[in-house]
mmCIF file of C-alpha atoms and ligand atoms in Angstrom:
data_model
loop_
_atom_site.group_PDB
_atom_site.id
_atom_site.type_symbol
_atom_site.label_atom_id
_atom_site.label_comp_id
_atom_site.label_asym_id
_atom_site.label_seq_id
_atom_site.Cartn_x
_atom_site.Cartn_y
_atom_site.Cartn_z
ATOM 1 C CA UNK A 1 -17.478 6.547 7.029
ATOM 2 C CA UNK A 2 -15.088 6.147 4.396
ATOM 3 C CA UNK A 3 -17.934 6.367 1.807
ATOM 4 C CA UNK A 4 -20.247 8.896 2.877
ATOM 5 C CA UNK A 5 -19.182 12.103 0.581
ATOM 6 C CA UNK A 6 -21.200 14.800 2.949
ATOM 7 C CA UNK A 7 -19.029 13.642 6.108
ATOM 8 C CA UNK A 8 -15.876 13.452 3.460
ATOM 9 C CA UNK A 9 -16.443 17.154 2.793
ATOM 10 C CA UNK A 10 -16.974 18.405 5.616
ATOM 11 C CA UNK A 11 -13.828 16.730 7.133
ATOM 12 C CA UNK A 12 -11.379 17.576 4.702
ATOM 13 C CA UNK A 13 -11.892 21.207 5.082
ATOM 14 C CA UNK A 14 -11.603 21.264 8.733
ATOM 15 C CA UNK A 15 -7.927 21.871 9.554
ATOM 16 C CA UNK A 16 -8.354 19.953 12.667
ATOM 17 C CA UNK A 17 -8.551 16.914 10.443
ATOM 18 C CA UNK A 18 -5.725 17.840 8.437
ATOM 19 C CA UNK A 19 -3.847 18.113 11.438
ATOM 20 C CA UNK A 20 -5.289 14.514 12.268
ATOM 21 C CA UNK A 21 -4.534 13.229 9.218
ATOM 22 C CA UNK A 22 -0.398 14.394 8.849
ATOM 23 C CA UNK A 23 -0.211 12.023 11.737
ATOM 24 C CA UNK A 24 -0.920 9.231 8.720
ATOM 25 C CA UNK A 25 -0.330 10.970 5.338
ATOM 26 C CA UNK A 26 2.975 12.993 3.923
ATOM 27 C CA UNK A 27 1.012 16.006 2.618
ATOM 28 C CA UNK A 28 -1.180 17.390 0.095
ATOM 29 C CA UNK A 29 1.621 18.001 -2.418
ATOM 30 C CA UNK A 30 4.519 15.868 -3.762
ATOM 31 C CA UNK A 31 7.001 18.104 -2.741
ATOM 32 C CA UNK A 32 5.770 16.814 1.141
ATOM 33 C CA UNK A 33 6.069 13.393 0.092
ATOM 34 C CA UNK A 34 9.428 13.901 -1.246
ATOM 35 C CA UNK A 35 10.846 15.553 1.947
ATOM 36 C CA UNK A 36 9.253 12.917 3.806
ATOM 37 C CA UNK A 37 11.027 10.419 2.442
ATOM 38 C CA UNK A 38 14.442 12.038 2.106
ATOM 39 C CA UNK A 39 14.022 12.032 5.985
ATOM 40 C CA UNK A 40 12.753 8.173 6.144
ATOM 41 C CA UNK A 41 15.983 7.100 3.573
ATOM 42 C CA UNK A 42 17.840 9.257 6.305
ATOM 43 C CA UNK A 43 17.257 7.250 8.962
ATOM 44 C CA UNK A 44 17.926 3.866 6.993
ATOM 45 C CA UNK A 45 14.210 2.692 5.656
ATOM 46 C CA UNK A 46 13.338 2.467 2.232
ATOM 47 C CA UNK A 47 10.123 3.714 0.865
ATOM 48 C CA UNK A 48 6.954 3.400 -1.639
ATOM 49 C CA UNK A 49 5.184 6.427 -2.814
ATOM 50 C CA UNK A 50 1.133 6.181 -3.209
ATOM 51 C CA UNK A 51 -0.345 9.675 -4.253
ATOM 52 C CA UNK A 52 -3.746 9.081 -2.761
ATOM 53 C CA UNK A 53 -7.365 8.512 -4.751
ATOM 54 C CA UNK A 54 -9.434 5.766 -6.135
ATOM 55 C CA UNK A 55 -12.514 5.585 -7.752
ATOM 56 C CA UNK A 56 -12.138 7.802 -10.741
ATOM 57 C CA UNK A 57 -15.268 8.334 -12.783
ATOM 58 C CA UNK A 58 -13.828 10.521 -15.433
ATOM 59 C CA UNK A 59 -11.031 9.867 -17.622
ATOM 60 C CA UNK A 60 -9.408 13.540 -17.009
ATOM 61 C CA UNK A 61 -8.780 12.484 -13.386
ATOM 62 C CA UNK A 62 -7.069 8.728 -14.344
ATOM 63 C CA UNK A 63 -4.901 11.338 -17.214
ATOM 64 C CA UNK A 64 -4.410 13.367 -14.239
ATOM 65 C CA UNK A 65 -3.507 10.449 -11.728
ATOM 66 C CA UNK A 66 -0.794 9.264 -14.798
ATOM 67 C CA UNK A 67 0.446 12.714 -14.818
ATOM 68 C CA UNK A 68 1.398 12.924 -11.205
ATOM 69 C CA UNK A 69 2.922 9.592 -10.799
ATOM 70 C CA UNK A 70 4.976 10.315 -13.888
ATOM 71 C CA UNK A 71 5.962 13.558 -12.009
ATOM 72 C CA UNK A 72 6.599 11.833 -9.003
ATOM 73 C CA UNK A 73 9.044 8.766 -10.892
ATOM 74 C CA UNK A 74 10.775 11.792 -12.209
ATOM 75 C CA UNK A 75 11.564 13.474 -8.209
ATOM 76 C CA UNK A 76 12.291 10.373 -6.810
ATOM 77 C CA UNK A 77 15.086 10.280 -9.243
ATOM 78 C CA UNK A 78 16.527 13.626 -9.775
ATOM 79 C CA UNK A 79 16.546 13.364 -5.583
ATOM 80 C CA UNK A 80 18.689 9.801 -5.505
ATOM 81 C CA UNK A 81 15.595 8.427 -2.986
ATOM 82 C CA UNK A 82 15.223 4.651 -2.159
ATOM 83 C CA UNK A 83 11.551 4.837 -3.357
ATOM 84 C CA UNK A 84 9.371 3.337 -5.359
ATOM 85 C CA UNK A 85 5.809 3.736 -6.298
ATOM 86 C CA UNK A 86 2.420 2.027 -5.466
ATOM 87 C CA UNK A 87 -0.765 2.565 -6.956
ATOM 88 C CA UNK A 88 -4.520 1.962 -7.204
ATOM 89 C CA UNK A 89 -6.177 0.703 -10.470
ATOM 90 C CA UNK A 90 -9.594 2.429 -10.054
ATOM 91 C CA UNK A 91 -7.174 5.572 -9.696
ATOM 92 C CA UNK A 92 -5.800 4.619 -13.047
ATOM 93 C CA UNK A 93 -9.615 4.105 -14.425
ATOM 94 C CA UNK A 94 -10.566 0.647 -13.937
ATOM 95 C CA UNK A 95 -14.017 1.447 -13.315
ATOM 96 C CA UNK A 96 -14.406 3.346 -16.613
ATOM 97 C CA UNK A 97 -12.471 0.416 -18.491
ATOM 98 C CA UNK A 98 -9.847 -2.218 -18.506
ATOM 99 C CA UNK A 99 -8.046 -1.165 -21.411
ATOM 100 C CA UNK A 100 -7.652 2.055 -21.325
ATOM 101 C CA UNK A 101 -6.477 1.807 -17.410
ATOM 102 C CA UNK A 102 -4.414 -0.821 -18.339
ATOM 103 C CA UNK A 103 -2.525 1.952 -21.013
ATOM 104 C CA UNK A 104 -2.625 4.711 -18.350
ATOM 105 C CA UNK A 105 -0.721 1.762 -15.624
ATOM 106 C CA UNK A 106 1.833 1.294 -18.378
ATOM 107 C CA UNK A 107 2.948 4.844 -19.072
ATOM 108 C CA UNK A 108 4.336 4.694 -15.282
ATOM 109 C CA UNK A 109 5.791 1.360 -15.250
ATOM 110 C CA UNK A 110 7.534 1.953 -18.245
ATOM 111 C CA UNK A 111 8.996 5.171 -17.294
ATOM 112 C CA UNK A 112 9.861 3.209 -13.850
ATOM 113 C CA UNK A 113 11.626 0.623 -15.949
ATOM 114 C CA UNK A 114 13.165 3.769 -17.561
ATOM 115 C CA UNK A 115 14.170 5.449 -14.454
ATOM 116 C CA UNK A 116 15.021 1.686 -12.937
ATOM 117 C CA UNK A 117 12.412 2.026 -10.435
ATOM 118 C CA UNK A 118 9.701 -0.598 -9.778
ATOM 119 C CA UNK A 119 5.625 -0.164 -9.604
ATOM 120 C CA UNK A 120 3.600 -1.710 -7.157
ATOM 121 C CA UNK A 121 -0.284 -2.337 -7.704
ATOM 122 C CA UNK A 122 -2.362 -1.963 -4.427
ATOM 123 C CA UNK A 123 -5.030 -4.470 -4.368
ATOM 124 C CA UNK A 124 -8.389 -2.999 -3.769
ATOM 125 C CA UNK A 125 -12.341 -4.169 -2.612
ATOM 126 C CA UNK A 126 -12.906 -7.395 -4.198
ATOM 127 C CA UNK A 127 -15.137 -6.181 -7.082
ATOM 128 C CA UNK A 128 -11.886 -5.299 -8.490
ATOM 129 C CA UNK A 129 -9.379 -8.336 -7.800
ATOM 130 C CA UNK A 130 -10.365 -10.383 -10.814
ATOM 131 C CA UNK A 131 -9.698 -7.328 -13.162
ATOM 132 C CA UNK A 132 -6.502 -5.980 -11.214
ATOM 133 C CA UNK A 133 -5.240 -9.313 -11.465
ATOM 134 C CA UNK A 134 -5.873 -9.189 -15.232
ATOM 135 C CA UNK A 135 -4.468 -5.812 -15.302
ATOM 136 C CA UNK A 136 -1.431 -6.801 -13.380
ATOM 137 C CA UNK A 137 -0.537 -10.379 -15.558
ATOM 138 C CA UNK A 138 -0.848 -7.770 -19.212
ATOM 139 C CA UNK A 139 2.047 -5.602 -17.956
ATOM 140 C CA UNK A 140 3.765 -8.336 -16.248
ATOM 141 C CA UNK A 141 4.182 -10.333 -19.124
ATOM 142 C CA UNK A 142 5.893 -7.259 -20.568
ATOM 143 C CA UNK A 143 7.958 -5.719 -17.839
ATOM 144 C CA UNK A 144 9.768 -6.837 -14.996
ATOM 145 C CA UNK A 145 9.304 -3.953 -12.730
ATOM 146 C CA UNK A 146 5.882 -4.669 -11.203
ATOM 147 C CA UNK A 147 4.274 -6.539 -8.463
ATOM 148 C CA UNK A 148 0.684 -6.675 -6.924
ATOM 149 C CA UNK A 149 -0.724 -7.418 -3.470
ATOM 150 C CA UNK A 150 -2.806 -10.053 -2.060
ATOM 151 C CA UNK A 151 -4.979 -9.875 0.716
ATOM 152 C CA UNK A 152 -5.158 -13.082 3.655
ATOM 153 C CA UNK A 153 -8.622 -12.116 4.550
ATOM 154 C CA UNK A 154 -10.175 -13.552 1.321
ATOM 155 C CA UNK A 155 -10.702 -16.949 0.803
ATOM 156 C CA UNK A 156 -9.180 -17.275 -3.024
ATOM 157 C CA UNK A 157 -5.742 -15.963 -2.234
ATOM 158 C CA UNK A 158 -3.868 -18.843 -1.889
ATOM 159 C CA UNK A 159 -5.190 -20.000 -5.607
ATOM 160 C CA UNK A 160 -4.558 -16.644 -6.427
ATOM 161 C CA UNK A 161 -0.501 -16.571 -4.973
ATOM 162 C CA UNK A 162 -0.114 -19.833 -7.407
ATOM 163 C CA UNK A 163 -1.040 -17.483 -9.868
ATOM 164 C CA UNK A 164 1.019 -14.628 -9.546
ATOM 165 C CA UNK A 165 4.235 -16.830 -8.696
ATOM 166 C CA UNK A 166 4.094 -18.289 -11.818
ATOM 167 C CA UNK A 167 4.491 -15.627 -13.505
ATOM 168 C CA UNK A 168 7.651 -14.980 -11.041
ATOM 169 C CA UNK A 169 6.238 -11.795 -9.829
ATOM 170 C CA UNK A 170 6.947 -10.177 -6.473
ATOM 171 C CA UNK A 171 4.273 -9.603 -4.048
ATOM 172 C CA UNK A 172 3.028 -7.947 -1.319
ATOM 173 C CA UNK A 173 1.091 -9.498 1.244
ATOM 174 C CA UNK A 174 -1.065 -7.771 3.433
ATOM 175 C CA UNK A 175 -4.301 -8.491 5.944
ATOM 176 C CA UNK A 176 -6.936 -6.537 3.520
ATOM 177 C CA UNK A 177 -8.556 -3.241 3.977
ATOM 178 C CA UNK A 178 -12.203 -3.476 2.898
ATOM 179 C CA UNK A 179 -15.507 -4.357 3.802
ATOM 180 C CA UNK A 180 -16.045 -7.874 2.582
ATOM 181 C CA UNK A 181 -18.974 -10.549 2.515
ATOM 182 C CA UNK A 182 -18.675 -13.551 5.246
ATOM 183 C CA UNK A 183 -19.151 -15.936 2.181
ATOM 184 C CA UNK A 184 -16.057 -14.669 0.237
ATOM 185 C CA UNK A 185 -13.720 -13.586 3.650
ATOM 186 C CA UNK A 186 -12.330 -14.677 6.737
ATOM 187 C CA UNK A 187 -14.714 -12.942 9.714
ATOM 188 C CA UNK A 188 -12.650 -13.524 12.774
ATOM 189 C CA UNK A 189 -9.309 -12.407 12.978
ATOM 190 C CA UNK A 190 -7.564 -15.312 14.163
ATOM 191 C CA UNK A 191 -8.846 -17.261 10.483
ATOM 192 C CA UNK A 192 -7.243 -14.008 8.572
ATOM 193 C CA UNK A 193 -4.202 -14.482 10.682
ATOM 194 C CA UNK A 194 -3.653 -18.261 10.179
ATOM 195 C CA UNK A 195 -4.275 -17.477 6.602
ATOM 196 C CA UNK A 196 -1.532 -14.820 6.840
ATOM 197 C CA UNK A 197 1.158 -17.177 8.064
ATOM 198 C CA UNK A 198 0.119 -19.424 5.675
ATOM 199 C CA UNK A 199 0.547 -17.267 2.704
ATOM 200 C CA UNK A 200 3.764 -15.927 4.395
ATOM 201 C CA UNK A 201 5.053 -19.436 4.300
ATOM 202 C CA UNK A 202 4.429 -20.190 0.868
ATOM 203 C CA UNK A 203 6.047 -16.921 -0.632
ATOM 204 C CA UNK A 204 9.139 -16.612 1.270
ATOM 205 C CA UNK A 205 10.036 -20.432 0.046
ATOM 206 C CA UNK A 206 8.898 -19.403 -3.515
ATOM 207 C CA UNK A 207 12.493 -17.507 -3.747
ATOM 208 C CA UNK A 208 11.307 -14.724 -4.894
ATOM 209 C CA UNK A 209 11.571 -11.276 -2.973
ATOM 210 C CA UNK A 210 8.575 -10.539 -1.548
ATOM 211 C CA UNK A 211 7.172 -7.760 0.784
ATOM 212 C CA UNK A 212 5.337 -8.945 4.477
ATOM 213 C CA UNK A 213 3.377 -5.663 5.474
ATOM 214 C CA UNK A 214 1.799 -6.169 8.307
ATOM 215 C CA UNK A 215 2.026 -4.287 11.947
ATOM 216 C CA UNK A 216 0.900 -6.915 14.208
ATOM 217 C CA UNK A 217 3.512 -7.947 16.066
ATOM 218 C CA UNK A 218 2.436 -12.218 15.822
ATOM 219 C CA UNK A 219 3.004 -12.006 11.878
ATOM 220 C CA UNK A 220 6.030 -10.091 12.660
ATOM 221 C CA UNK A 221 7.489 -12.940 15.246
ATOM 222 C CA UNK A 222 6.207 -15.984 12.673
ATOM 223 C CA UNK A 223 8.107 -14.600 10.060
ATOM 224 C CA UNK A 224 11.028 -14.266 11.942
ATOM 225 C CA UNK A 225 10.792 -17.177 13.465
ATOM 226 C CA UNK A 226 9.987 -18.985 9.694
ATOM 227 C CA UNK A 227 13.142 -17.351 7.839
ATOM 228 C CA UNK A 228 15.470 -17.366 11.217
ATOM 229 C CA UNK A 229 14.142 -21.972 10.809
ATOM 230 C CA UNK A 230 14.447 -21.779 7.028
ATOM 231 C CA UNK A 231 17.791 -19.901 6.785
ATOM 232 C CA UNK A 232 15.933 -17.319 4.759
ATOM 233 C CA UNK A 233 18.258 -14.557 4.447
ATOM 234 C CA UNK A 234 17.424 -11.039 6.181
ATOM 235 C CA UNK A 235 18.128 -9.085 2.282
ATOM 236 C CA UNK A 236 15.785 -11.915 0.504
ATOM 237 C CA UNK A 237 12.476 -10.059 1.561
ATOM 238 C CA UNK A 238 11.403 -7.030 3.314
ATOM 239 C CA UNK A 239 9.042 -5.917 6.186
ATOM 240 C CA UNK A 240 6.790 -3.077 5.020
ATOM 241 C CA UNK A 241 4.490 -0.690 7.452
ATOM 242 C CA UNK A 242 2.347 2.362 7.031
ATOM 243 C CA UNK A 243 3.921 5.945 7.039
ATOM 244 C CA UNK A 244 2.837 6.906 10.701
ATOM 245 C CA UNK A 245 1.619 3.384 11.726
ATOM 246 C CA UNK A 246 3.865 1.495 14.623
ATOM 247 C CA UNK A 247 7.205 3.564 14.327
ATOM 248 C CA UNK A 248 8.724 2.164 17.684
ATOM 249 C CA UNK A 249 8.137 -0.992 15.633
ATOM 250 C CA UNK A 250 9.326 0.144 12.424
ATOM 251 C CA UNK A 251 12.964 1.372 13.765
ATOM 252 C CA UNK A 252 13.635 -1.432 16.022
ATOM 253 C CA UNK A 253 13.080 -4.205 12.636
ATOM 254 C CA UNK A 254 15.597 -2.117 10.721
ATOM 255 C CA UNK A 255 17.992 -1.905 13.697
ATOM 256 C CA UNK A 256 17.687 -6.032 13.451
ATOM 257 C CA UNK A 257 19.059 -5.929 10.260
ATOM 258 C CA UNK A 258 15.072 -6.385 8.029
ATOM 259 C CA UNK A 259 14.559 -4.422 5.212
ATOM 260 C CA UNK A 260 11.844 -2.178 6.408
ATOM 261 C CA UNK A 261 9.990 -0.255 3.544
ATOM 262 C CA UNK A 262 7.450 2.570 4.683
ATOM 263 C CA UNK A 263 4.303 3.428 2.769
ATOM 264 C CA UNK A 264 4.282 6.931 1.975
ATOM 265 C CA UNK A 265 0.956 8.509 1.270
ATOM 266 C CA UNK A 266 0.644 12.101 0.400
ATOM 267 C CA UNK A 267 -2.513 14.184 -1.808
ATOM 268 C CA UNK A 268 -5.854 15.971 -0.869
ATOM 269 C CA UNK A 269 -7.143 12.611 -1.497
ATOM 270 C CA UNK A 270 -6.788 11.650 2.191
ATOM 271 C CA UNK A 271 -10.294 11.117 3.588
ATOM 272 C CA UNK A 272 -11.044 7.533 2.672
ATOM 273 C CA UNK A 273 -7.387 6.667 3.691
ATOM 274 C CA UNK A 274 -7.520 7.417 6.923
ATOM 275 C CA UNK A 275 -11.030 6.227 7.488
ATOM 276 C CA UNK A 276 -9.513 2.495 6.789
ATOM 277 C CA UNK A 277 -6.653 3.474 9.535
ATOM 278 C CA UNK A 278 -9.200 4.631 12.228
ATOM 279 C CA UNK A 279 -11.469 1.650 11.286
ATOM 280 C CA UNK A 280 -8.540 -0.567 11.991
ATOM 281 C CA UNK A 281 -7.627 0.510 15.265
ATOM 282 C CA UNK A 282 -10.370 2.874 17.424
ATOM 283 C CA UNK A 283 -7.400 3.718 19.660
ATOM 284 C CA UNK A 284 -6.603 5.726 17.208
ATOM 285 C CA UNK A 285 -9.503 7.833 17.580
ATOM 286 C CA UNK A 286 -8.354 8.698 20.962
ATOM 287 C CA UNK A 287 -5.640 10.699 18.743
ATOM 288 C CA UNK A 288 -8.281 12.185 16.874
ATOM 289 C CA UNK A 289 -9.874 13.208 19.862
ATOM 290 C CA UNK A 290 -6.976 14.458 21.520
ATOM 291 C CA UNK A 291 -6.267 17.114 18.356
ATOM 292 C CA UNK A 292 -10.124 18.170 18.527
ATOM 293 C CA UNK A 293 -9.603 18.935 21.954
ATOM 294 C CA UNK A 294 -6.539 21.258 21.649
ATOM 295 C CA UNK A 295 -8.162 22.785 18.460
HETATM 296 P P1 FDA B 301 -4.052 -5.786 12.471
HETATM 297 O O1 FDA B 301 -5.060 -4.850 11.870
HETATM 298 O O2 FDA B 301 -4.497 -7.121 12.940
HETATM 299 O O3 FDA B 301 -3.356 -5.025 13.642
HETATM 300 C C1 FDA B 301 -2.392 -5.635 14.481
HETATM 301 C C2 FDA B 301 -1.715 -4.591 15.346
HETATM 302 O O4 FDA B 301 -1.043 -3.652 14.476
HETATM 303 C C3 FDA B 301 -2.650 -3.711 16.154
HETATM 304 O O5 FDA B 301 -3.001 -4.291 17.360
HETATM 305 C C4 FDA B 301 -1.809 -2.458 16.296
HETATM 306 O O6 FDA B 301 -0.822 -2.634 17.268
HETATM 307 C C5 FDA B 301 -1.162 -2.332 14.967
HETATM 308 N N1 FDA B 301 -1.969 -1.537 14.006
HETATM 309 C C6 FDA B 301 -2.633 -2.012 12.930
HETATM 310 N N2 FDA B 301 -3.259 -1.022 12.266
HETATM 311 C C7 FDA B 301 -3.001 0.117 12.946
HETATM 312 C C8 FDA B 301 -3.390 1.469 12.770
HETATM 313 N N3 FDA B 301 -4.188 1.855 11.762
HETATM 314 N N4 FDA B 301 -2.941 2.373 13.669
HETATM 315 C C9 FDA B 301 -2.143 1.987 14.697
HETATM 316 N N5 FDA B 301 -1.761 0.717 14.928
HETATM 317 C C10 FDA B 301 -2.175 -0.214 14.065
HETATM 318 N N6 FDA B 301 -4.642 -3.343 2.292
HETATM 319 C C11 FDA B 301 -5.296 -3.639 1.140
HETATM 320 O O7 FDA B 301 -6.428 -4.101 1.184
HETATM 321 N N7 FDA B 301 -4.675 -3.440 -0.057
HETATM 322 C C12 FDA B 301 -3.412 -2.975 -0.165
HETATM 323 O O8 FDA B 301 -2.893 -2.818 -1.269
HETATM 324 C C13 FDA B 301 -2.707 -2.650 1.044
HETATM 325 N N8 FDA B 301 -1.449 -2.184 1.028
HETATM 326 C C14 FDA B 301 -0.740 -2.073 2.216
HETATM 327 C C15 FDA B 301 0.601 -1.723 2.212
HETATM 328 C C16 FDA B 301 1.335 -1.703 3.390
HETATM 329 C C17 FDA B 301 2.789 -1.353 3.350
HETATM 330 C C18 FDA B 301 0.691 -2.026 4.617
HETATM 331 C C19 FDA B 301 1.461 -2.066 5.904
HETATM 332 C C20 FDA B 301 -0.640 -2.320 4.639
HETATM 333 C C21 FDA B 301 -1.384 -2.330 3.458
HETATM 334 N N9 FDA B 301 -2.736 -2.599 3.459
HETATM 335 C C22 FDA B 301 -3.377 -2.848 2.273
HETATM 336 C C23 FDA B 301 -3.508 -2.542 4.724
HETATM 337 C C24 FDA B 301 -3.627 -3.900 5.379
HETATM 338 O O9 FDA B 301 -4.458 -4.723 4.612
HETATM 339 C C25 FDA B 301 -4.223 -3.785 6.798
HETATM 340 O O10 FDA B 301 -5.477 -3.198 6.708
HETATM 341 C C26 FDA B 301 -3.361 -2.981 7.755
HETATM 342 O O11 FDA B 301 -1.999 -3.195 7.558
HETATM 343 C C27 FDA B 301 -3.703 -3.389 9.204
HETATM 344 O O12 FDA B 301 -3.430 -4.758 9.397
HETATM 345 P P2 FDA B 301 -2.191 -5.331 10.243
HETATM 346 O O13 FDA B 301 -1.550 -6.402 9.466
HETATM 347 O O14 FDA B 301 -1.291 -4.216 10.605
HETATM 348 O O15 FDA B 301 -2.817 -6.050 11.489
#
């Protein structure tokens, strides 16, 4: 559903689905964004900003992309929040070309470097991981402020981890989002979720500080449990969760003591975002459902 651009159109201009969506997504506008994550820093979490799109085909909407996350580096500081930003590199144009995405992605992280803030690339479907990871190891060899993510449904992360580490970066690691082959992925959940672990392991004993963004509550215990055996301190790496997503789960980590970092989405780009949210847990259609009913 995420793909089909008929059922994307129609559903963005039902306000039912915008109600819906709020549920998952900060706004349409930065200013939302911005008062949604006064209120997270508020309560004690930290944040990272994603203004929402991907798949640019024209180069006035990867300018236009630039623009906004130049805006929003700016807010985030004149406001004092604990946020940073995260972004997509087909938003940036990496389906038009490398290089001049790559030059778009380095107006924000050096204004971020600037501004002392840090940029975080979102790892997309894996048509795109060799080049984001090309992307990513240009501006990392020239500024510190930027990480990437790696996903422990495909097969080639761990080789792919080595990678990045070397080049003393910090990472995110997530489950994946996308729709990928059997040949290249994990199919069942439980080999994605061994992988997971895995991966967990080997970052949090790289030293670095890393980000574990997950909502399932068995990665949540085996990383406690790993850093609670390995005397991994609570500031040397961070839980992370989607804006929305598990907030019963979110408070009680940062009550604990974890650094819990929430991922703020906001832009009339929302469609395909939530679609990857429903896909990943029907029950939340039931919510859907609930808000069609009352509309
Ligand atoms: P899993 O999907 O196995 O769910 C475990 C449990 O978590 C569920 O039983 C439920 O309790 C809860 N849960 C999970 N999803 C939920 C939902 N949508 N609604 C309600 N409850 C839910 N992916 C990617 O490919 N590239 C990226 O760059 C990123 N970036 C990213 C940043 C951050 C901060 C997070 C938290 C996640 C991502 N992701 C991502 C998404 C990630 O790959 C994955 O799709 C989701 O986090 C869901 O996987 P879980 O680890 O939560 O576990």
């Amino acid at each position: 559903m995420s793909e089909q651009p008929r059922l994307q159109q129609m559903a963005t201009r039902m306000e039912v689905s915008r109600r819906v969506a709020r549920r998952f997504v900060a706004g349409e506008v930065i200013q939302e964004a911005i008062e949604a994550v006064r209120v997270l820093n508020q309560k004690g979490f930290s944040a990272t900003t994603d203004y929402l799109g991907e798949m640019v085909t024209r180069k006035e909407d990867a300018q236009r992309a630039t623009d906004e996350y130049l805006r929003a580096l700016q807010l985030i500081h004149e406001n004092q929040l604990n946020s940073n930003v995260s972004l997509k590199l087909t938003q940036f144009g990496l389906g038009i070309d490398e290089e001049f995405c790559k030059n778009n992605v380095e107006q924000v992280v050096k204004r971020a470097s600037e501004l002392n803030n840090f940029v975080r690339i979102d790892m997309e479907g894996s048509p795109y991981t060799d080049s984001t990871l090309r992307v990513f190891a240009t501006l990392r060899g020239q500024y510190e402020n930027v990480g990437i993510v790696v996903q422990a449904y495909l097969y080639r992360t761990e080789k792919d981890i080595q990678d990045v580490l070397r080049l003393h970066s910090r990472v995110r690691l997530c489950k994946g989002a996308y729709k990928e082959a059997p040949e290249i992925s994990f199919k069942e959940k439980s080999g994605t979720d061994g992988n997971f672990i895995k991966l967990m392991k080997i970052l949090l004993q790289s030293g670095g500080y890393h980000g574990i963004a997950t909502h399932d509550p068995a990665m949540i215990d085996a990383t406690k449990a790993f850093v609670h055996e390995e005397q991994i301190g609570k500031d040397q790496f961070e839980f992370q969760m989607l804006y929305g997503i598990r907030r019963d789960l979110q408070e009680s980590l940062m009550k604990e003591g974890y650094g819990m970092r929430i991922y703020v989405p906001y832009g009339e780009e929302w469609y395909s975002y939530l679609m990857r949210r429903m896909a990943e847990r029907p029950a939340n259609l039931l919510f859907v459902l609930r808000n069609l009913l009352r509309g």
